Short mmCIF file of C-alpha atoms and ligand atoms in Angstrom, two decimals:
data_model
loop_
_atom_site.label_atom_id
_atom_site.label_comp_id
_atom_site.label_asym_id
_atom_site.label_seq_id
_atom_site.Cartn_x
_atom_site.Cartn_y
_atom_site.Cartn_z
CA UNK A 1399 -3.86 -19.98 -8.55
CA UNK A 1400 -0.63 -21.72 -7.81
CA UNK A 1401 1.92 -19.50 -5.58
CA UNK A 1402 4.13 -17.62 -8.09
CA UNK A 1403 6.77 -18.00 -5.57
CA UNK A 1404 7.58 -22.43 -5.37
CA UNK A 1405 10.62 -24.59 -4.76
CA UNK A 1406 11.64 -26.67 -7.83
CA UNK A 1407 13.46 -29.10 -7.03
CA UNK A 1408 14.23 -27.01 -3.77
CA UNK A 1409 15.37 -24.12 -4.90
CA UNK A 1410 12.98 -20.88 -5.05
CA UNK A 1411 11.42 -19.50 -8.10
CA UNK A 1412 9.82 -16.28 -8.80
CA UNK A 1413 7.00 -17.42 -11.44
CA UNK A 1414 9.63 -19.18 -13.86
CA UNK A 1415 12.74 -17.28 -12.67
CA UNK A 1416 15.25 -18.60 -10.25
CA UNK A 1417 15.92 -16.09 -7.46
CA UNK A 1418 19.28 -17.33 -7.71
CA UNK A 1419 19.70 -15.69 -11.18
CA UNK A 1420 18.41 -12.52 -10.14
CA UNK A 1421 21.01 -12.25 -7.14
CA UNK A 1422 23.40 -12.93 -9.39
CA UNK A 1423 22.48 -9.91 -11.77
CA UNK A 1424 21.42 -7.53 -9.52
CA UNK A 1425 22.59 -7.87 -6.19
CA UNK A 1426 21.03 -7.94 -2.57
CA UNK A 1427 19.01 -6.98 -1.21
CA UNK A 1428 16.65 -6.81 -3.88
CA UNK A 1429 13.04 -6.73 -4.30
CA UNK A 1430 11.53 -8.59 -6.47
CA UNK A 1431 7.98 -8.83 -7.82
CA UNK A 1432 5.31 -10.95 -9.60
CA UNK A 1433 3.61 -9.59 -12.81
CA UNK A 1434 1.32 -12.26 -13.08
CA UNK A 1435 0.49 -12.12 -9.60
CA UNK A 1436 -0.06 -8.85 -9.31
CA UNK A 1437 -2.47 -9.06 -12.79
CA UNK A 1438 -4.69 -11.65 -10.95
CA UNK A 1439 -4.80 -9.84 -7.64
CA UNK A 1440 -6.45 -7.02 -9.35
CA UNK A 1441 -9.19 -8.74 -12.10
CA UNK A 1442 -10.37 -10.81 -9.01
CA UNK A 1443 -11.60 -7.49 -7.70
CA UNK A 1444 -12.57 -6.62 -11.04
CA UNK A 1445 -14.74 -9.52 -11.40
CA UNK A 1446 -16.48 -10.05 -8.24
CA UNK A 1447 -17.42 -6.42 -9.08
CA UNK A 1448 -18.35 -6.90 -12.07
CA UNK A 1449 -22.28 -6.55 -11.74
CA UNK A 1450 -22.01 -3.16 -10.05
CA UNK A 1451 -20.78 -0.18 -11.21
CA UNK A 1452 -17.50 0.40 -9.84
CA UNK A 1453 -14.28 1.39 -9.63
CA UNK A 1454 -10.64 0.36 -8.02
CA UNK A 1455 -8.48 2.97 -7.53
CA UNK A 1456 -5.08 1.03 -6.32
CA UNK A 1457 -3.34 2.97 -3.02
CA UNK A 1458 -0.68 4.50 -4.44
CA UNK A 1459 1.04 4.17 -1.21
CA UNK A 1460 1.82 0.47 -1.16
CA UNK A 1461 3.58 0.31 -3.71
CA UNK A 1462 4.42 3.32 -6.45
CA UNK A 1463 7.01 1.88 -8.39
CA UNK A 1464 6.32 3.42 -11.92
CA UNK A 1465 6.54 -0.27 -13.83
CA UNK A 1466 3.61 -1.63 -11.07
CA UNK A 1467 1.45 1.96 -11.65
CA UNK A 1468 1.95 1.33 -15.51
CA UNK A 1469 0.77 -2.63 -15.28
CA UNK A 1470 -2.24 -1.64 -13.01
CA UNK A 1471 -2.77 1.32 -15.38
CA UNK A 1472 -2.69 -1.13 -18.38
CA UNK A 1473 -5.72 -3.04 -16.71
CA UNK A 1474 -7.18 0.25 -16.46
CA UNK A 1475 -7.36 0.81 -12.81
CA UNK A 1476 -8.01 3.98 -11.20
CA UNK A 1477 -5.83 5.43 -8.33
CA UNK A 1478 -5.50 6.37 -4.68
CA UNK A 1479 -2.78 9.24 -3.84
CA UNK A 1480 -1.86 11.37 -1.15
CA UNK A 1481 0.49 13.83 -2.78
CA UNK A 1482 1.16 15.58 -5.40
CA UNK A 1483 4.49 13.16 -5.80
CA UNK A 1484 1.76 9.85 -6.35
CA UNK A 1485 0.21 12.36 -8.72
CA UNK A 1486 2.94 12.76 -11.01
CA UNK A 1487 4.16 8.79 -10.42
CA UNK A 1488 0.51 8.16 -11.79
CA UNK A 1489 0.58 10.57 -14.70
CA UNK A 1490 3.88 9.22 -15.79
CA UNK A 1491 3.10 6.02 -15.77
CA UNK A 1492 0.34 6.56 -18.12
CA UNK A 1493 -2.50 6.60 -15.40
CA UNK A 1494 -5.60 8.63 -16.48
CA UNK A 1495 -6.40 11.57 -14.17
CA UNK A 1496 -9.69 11.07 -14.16
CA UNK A 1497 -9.65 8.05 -12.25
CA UNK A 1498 -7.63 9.57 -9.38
CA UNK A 1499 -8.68 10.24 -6.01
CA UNK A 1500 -6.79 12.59 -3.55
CA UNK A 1501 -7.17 11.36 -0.29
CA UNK A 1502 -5.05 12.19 3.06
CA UNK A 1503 -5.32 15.19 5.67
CA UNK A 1504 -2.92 17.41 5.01
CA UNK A 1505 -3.16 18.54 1.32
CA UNK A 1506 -1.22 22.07 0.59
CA UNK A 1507 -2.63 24.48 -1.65
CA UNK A 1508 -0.05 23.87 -4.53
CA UNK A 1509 -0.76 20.30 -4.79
CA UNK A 1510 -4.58 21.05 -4.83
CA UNK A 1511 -3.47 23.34 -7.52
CA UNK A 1512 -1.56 20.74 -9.70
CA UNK A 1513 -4.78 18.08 -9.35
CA UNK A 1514 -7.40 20.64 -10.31
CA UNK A 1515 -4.77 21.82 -13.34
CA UNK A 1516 -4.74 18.05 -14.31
CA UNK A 1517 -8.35 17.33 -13.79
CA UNK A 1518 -8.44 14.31 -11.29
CA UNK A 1519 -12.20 12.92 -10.31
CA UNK A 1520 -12.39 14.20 -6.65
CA UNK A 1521 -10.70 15.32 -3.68
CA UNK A 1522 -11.46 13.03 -0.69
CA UNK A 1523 -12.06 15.78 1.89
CA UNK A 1524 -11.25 15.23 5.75
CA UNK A 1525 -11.97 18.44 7.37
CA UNK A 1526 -13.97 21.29 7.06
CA UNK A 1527 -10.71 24.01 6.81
CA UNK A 1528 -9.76 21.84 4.00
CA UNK A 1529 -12.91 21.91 1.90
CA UNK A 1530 -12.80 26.31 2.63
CA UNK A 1531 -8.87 25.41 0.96
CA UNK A 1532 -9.89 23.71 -1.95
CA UNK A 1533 -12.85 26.40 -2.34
CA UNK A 1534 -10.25 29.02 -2.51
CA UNK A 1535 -8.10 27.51 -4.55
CA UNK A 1536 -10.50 26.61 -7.12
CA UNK A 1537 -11.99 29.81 -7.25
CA UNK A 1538 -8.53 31.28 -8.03
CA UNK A 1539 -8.37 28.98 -10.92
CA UNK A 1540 -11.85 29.49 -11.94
CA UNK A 1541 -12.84 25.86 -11.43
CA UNK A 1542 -15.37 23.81 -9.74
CA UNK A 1543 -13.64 21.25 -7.59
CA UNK A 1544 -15.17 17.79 -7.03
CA UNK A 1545 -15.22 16.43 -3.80
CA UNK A 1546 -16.17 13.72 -1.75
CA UNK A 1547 -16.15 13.76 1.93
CA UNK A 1548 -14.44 11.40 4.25
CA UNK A 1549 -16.56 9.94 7.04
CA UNK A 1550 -14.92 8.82 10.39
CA UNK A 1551 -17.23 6.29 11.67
CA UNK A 1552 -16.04 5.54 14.97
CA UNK A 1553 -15.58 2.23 14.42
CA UNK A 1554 -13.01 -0.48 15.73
CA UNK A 1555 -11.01 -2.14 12.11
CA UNK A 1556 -9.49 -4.27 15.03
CA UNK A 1557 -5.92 -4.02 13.53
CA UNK A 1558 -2.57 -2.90 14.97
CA UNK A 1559 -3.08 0.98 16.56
CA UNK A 1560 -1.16 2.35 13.98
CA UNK A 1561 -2.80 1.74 10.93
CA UNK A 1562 -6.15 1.47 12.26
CA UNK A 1563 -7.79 5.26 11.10
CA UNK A 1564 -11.51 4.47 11.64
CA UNK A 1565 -11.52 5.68 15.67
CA UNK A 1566 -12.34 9.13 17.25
CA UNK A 1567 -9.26 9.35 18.72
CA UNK A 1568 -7.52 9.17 14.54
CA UNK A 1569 -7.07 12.03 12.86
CA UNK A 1570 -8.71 10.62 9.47
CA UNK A 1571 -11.59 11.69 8.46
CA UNK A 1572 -14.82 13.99 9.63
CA UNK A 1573 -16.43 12.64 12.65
CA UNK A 1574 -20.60 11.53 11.72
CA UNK A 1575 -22.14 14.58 13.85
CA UNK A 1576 -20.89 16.77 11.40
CA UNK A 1577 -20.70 15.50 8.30
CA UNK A 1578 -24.44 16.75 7.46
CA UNK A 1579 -23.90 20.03 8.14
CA UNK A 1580 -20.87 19.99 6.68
CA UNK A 1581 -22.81 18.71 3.26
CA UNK A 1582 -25.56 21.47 3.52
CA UNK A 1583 -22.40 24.39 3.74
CA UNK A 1584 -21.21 22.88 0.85
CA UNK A 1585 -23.86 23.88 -1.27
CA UNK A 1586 -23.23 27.63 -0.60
CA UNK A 1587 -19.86 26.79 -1.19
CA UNK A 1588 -19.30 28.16 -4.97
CA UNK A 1589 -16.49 26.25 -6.66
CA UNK A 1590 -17.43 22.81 -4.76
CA UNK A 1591 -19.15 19.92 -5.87
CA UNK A 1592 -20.45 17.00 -4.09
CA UNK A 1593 -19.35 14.05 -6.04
CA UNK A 1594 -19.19 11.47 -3.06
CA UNK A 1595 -18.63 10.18 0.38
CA UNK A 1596 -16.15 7.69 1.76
CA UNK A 1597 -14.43 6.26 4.39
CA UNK A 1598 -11.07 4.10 5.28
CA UNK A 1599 -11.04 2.33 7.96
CA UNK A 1600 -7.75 0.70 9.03
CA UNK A 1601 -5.08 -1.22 7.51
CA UNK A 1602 -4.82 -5.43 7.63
CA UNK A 1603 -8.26 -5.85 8.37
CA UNK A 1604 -9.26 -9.54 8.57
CA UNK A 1605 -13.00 -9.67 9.59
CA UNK A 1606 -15.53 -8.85 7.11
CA UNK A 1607 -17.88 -7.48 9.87
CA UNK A 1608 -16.32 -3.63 10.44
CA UNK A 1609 -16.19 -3.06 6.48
CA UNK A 1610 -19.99 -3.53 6.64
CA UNK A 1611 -20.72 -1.80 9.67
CA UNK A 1612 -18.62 1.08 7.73
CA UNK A 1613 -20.80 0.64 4.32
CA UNK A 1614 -24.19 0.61 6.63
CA UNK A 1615 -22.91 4.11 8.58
CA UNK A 1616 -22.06 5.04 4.61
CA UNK A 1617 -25.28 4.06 3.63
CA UNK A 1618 -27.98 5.63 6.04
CA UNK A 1619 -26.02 8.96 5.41
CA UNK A 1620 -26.63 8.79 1.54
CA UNK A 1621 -30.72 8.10 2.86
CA UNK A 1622 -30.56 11.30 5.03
CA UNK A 1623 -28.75 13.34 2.17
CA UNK A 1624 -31.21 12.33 -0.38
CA UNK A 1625 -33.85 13.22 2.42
CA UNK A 1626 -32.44 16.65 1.76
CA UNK A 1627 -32.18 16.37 -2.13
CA UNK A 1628 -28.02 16.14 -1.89
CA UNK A 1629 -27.48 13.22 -4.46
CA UNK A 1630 -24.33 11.43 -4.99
CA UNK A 1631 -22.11 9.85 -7.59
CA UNK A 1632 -20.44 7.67 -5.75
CA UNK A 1633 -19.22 5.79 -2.25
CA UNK A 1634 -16.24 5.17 -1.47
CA UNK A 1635 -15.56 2.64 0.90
CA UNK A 1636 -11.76 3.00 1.09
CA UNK A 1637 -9.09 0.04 1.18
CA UNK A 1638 -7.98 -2.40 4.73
CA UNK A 1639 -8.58 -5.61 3.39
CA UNK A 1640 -5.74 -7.73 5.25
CA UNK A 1641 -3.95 -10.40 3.67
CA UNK A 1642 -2.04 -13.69 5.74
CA UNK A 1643 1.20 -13.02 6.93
CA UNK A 1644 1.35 -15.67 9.41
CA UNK A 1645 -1.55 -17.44 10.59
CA UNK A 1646 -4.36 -14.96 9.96
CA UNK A 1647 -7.50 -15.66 8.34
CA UNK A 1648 -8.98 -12.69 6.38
CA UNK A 1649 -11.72 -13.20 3.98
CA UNK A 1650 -11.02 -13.53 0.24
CA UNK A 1651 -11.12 -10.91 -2.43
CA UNK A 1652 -14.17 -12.44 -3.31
CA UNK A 1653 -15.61 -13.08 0.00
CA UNK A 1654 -15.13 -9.89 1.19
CA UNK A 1655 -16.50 -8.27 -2.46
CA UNK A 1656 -19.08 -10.36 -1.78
CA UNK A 1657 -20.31 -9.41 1.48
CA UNK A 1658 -20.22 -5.68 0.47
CA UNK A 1659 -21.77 -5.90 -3.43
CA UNK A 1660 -25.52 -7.35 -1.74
CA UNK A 1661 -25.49 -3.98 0.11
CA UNK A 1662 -24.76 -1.88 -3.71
CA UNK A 1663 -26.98 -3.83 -5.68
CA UNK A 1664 -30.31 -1.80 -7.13
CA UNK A 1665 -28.42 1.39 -5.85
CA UNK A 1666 -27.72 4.56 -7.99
CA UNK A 1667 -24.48 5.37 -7.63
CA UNK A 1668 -21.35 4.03 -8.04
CA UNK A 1669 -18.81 2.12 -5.77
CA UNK A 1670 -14.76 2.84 -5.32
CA UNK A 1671 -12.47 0.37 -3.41
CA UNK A 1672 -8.97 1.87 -2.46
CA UNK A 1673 -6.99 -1.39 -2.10
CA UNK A 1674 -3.08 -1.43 -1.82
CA UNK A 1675 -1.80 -4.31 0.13
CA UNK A 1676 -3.88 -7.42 -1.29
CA UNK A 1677 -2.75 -6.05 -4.56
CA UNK A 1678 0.87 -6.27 -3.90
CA UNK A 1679 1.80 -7.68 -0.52
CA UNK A 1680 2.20 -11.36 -1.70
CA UNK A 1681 3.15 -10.43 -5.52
CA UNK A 1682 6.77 -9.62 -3.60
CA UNK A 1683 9.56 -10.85 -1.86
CA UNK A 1684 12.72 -9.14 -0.24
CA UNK A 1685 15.84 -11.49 -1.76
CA UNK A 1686 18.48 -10.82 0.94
CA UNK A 1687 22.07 -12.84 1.68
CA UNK A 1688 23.53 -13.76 4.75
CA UNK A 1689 26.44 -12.08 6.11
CA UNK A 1690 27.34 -13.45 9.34
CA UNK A 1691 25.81 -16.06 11.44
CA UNK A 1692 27.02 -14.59 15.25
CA UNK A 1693 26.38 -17.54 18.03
CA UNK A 1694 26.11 -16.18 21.76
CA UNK A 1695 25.13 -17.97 25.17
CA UNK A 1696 21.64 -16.36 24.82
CA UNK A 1697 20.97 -16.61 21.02
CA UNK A 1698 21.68 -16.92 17.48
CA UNK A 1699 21.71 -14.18 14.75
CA UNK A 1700 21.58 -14.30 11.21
CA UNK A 1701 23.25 -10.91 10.17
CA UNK A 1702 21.67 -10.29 6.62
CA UNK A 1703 22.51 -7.82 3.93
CA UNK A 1704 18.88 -5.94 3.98
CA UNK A 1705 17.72 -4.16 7.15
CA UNK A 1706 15.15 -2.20 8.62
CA UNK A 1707 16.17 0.77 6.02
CA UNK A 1708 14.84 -1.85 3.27
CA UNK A 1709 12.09 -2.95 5.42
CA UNK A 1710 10.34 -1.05 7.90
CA UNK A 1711 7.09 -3.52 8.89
CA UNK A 1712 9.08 -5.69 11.47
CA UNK A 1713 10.47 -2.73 13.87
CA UNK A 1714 7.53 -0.38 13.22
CA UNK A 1715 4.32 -2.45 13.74
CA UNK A 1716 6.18 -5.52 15.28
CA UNK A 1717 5.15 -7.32 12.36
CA UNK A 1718 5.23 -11.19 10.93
CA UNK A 1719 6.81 -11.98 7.52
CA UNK A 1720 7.48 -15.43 6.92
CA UNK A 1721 11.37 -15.89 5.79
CA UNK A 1722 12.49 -19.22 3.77
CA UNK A 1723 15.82 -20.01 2.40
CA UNK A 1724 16.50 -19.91 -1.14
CA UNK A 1725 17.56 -23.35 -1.25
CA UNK A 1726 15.86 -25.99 1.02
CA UNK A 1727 18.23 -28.62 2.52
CA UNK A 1728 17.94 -31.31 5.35
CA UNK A 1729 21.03 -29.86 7.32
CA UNK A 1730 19.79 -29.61 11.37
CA UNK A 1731 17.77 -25.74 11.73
CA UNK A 1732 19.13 -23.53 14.68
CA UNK A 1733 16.76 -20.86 15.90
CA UNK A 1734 18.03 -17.40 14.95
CA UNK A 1735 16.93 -13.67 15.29
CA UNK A 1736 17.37 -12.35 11.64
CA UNK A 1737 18.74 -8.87 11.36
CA UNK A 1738 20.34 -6.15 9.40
CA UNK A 1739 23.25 -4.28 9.72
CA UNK A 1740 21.64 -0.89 10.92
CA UNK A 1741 23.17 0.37 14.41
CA UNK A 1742 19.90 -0.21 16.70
CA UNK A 1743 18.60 -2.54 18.56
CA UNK A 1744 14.96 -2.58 16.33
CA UNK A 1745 16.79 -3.79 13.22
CA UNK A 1746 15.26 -7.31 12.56
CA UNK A 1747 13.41 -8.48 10.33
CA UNK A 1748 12.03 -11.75 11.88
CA UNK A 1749 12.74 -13.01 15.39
CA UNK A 1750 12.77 -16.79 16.53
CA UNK A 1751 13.44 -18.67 12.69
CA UNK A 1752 13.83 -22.19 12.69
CA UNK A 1753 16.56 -22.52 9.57
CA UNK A 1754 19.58 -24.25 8.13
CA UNK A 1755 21.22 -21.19 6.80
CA UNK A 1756 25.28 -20.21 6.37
CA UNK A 1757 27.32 -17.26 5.61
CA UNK A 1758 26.37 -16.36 1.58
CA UNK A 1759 23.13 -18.13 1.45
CA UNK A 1760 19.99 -16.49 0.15
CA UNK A 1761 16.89 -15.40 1.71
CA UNK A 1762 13.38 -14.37 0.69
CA UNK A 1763 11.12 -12.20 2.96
CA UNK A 1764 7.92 -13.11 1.96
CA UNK A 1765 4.38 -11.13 1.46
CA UNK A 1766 6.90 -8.06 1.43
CA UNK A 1767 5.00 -6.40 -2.07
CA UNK A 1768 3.46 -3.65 0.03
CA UNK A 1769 4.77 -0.69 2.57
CA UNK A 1770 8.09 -2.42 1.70
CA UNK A 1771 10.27 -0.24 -1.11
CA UNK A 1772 7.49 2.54 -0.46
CA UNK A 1773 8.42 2.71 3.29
CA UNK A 1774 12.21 2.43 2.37
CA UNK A 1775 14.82 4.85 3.70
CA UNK A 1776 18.89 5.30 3.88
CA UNK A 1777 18.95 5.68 7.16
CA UNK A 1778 22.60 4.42 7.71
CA UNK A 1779 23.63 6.06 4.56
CA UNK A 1780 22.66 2.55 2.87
CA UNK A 1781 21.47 3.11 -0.90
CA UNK A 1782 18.41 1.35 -1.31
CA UNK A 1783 17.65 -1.51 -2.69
CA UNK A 1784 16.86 -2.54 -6.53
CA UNK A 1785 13.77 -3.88 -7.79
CA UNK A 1786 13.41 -6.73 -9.99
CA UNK A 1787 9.61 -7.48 -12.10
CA UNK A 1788 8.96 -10.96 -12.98
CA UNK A 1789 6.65 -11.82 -15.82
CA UNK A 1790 7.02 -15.44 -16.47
CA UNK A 1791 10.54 -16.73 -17.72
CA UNK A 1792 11.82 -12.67 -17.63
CA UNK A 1793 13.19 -10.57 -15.46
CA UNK A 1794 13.10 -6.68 -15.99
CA UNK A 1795 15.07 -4.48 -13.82
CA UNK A 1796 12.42 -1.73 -12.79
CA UNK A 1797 14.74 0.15 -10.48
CA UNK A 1798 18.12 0.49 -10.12
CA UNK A 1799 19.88 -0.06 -6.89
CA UNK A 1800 20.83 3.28 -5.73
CA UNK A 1801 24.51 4.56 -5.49
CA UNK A 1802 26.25 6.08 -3.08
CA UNK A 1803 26.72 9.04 -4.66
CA UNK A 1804 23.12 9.24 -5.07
CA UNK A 1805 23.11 9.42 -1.56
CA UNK A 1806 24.83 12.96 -1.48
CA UNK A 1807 24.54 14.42 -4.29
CA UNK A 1808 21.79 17.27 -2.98
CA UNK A 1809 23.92 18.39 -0.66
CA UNK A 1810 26.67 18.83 -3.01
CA UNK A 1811 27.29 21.91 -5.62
CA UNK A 1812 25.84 24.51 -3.08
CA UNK A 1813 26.98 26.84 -1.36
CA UNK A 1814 29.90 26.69 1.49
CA UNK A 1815 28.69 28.24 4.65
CA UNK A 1816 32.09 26.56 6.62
N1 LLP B 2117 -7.00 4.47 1.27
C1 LLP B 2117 -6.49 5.27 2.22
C2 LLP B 2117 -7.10 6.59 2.43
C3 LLP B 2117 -5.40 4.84 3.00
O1 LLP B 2117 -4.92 5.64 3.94
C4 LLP B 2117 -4.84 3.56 2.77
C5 LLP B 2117 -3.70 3.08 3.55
C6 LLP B 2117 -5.39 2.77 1.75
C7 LLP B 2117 -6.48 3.25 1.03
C8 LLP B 2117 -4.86 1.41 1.42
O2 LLP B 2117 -4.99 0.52 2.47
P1 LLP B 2117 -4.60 -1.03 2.28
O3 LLP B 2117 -5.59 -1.61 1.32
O4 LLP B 2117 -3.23 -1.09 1.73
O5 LLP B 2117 -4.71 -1.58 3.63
N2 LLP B 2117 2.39 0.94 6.37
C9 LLP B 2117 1.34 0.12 6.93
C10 LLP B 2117 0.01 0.34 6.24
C11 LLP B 2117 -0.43 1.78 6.21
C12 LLP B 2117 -1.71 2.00 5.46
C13 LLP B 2117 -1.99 3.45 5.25
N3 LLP B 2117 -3.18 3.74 4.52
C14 LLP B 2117 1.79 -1.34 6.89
O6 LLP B 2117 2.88 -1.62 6.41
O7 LLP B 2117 1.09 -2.20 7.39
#
């Protein structure tokens, strides 16, 4: 597919929208996002599935605003979460509970409560206190929760430290010694049922090889279970795939589909995916202005409107996202550090940019569609940012930019204690 985000005539579109245009309505910084190319990131999982029974439950995570859940919902996708707040995003936007999986370590009993109350198809489990939670809690309700246990298979994603969740040093998931013992307690467990088993392995993977060591660990545990007459509905086999941010290499969608389905054919159960960031990452763009170019001795900085409130990626993981002007010109480029206005030293967003930039021109931070709005904070007591959905020539404002009053207005209307 052509990129949804191409100079005409230089100047930067978003499918058939300027960026220019949407600056001009909304402000910077200001994320904006393509329909269509979210749409096709999705179906091409879709189809390369499309021989096995499966299902993709998008990672909540990457991106929740409730206009993306409701497209992805549309297509009829199933969903990741971690809290009862994805929950309710999901619900809201029309997403069918069924197709929900609860996954992360640290669920209270309330939100186990709320997913039981609105029926969700299984509780990815990642300890053994956790499943004698659930138990409980669905024994108060007088329900059988479904559940699905997590599998930590020691095994190296070969991504940055801290979003690779596949190790024995991670907290994620149940480390392999246990996991069959865990499975035979289960069965004396009264309101549990085995639905599945799963695993996620990391974050920005880009080598085919560690998914399908995962899937084979995945696999020979199903053979032992059966061995034992445990039989499941379903694997999961969690989300990582990485996407290129600078020079990287990861496999395709349907590469990396494809690699995995050969393993799934002629089996009995069927397969989830928990993808996120190759749904979203390159479907977005942060659209940020320049405020001051500042010229030292020892370097050059671009001082832009959006900073590492707006985007996280570059200060926390050290991480690569290409940045391009709005409008391409032939003036000479200067090498700059590009950062925000946030008082620390870890506020850039890209360091060592080749451009031909001055005060009040635009910028787009590319492949910024995942863990950028979701990661978002106002640290600086900076509102965040608005978000903009392209779907061809229209632009739909699917959040507003928040206000400053917005910023206090929980701690106003209670109480003096001064
Ligand atoms: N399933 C589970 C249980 C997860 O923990 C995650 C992501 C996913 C699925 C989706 O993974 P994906 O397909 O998006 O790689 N903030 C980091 C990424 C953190 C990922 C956390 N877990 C970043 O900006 O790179």
């Amino acid at each position: 597919m052509k990129d949804v985000f191409s100079y005409k005539d230089n100047e930067l579109f978003a499918e058939q929208v300027a960026l220019t245009d949407i600056a001009n309505q909304f402000g910077t910084p200001c994320y904006v996002y393509s329909c269509t190319k979210i749409e096709n990131n999705w179906l091409e999982f879709d189809e390369a599935l499309n021989e096995i029974p499966h299902r993709i439950c998008y990672a909540v995570k990457a991106n929740s605003n409730l206009s993306i859940l409701q497209l992805l919902a549309k297509l009829n996708s199933g969903f990741d979460i971690v809290s009862q707040g994805e929950l309710e995003r999901v619900l809201r936007a029309g997403g069918d509970s069924q197709k929900v999986v609860f996954s992360g370590v640290g669920k209270p009993a309330e939100e186990i409560k709320r997913a039981l109350d609105v029926g969700i198809y299984c509780f990815n489990v990642e300890s053994e206190s956790e499943l004698e939670r659930i138990n409980q809690v669905a024994k108060q309700q007088n329900k059988i929760a479904p559940v699905a246990l997590r599998i930590n298979p020691n095994i190296d994603a070969r991504t940055h430290p801290y979003i690779a969740t596949g190790l024995n040093q991670n907290k994620f998931g149940i480390e392999l010694a246990l996991v069959l013992p865990l499975c035979r307690q289960i069965k004396n467990m009264s309101n549990l049922n085995l639905i599945g088993i799963g695993c996620h392995i990391g974050s920005q993977i880009t080598e085919i090889e560690p998914f399908q060591e995962a899937l084979d660990c995945l696999l020979e545990l199903i053979e032992q279970l059966s061995a034992e007459n445990i039989s499941l509905k379903h694997v999961d086999i969690g989300g990582g795939l990485g996407i290129r941010y600078r020079d990287e290499n990861p496999p395709s969608i349907h590469d990396y589909v494809f690699a995995l389905r050969n393993k799934l054919k002629e089996r009995k159960f069927d397969i989830i995916l928990e993808p996120g960031r190759v749904i979203v990452a390159d479907a977005g763009i942060l659209l940020t202005r320049v405020e001051y170019l500042k010229h030292s001795n020892h370097k050059n900085f671009a001082i832009v409107d959006a900073g590492m409130n707006d985007l996280v990626r570059p200060s926390l993981y050290n991480a690569w996202q290409d940045i391009i002007p709005i409008y391409k010109n032939d003036f000479s480029k200067q090498t700059y550090d590009i950062v925000g206005p946030v008082c620390e030293s870890s506020d850039f967003l890209g360091k060592n940019r080749e451009l031909a930039i001055q005060p009040g021109d635009l910028l787009a931070i590319c492949t910024a569609g995942a863990y950028g709005f979701s990661m978002s904070s106002s640290y600086n007591s900076r509102p965040r940012p608005a978000e903009v959905l392209v779907d061809k020539d229209k632009m739909i404002l699917i959040r507003k930019r928040e206000t400053i009053q917005e910023l206090y207005m929980h701690e106003e209307g209670i109480p003096k204690w001064i």
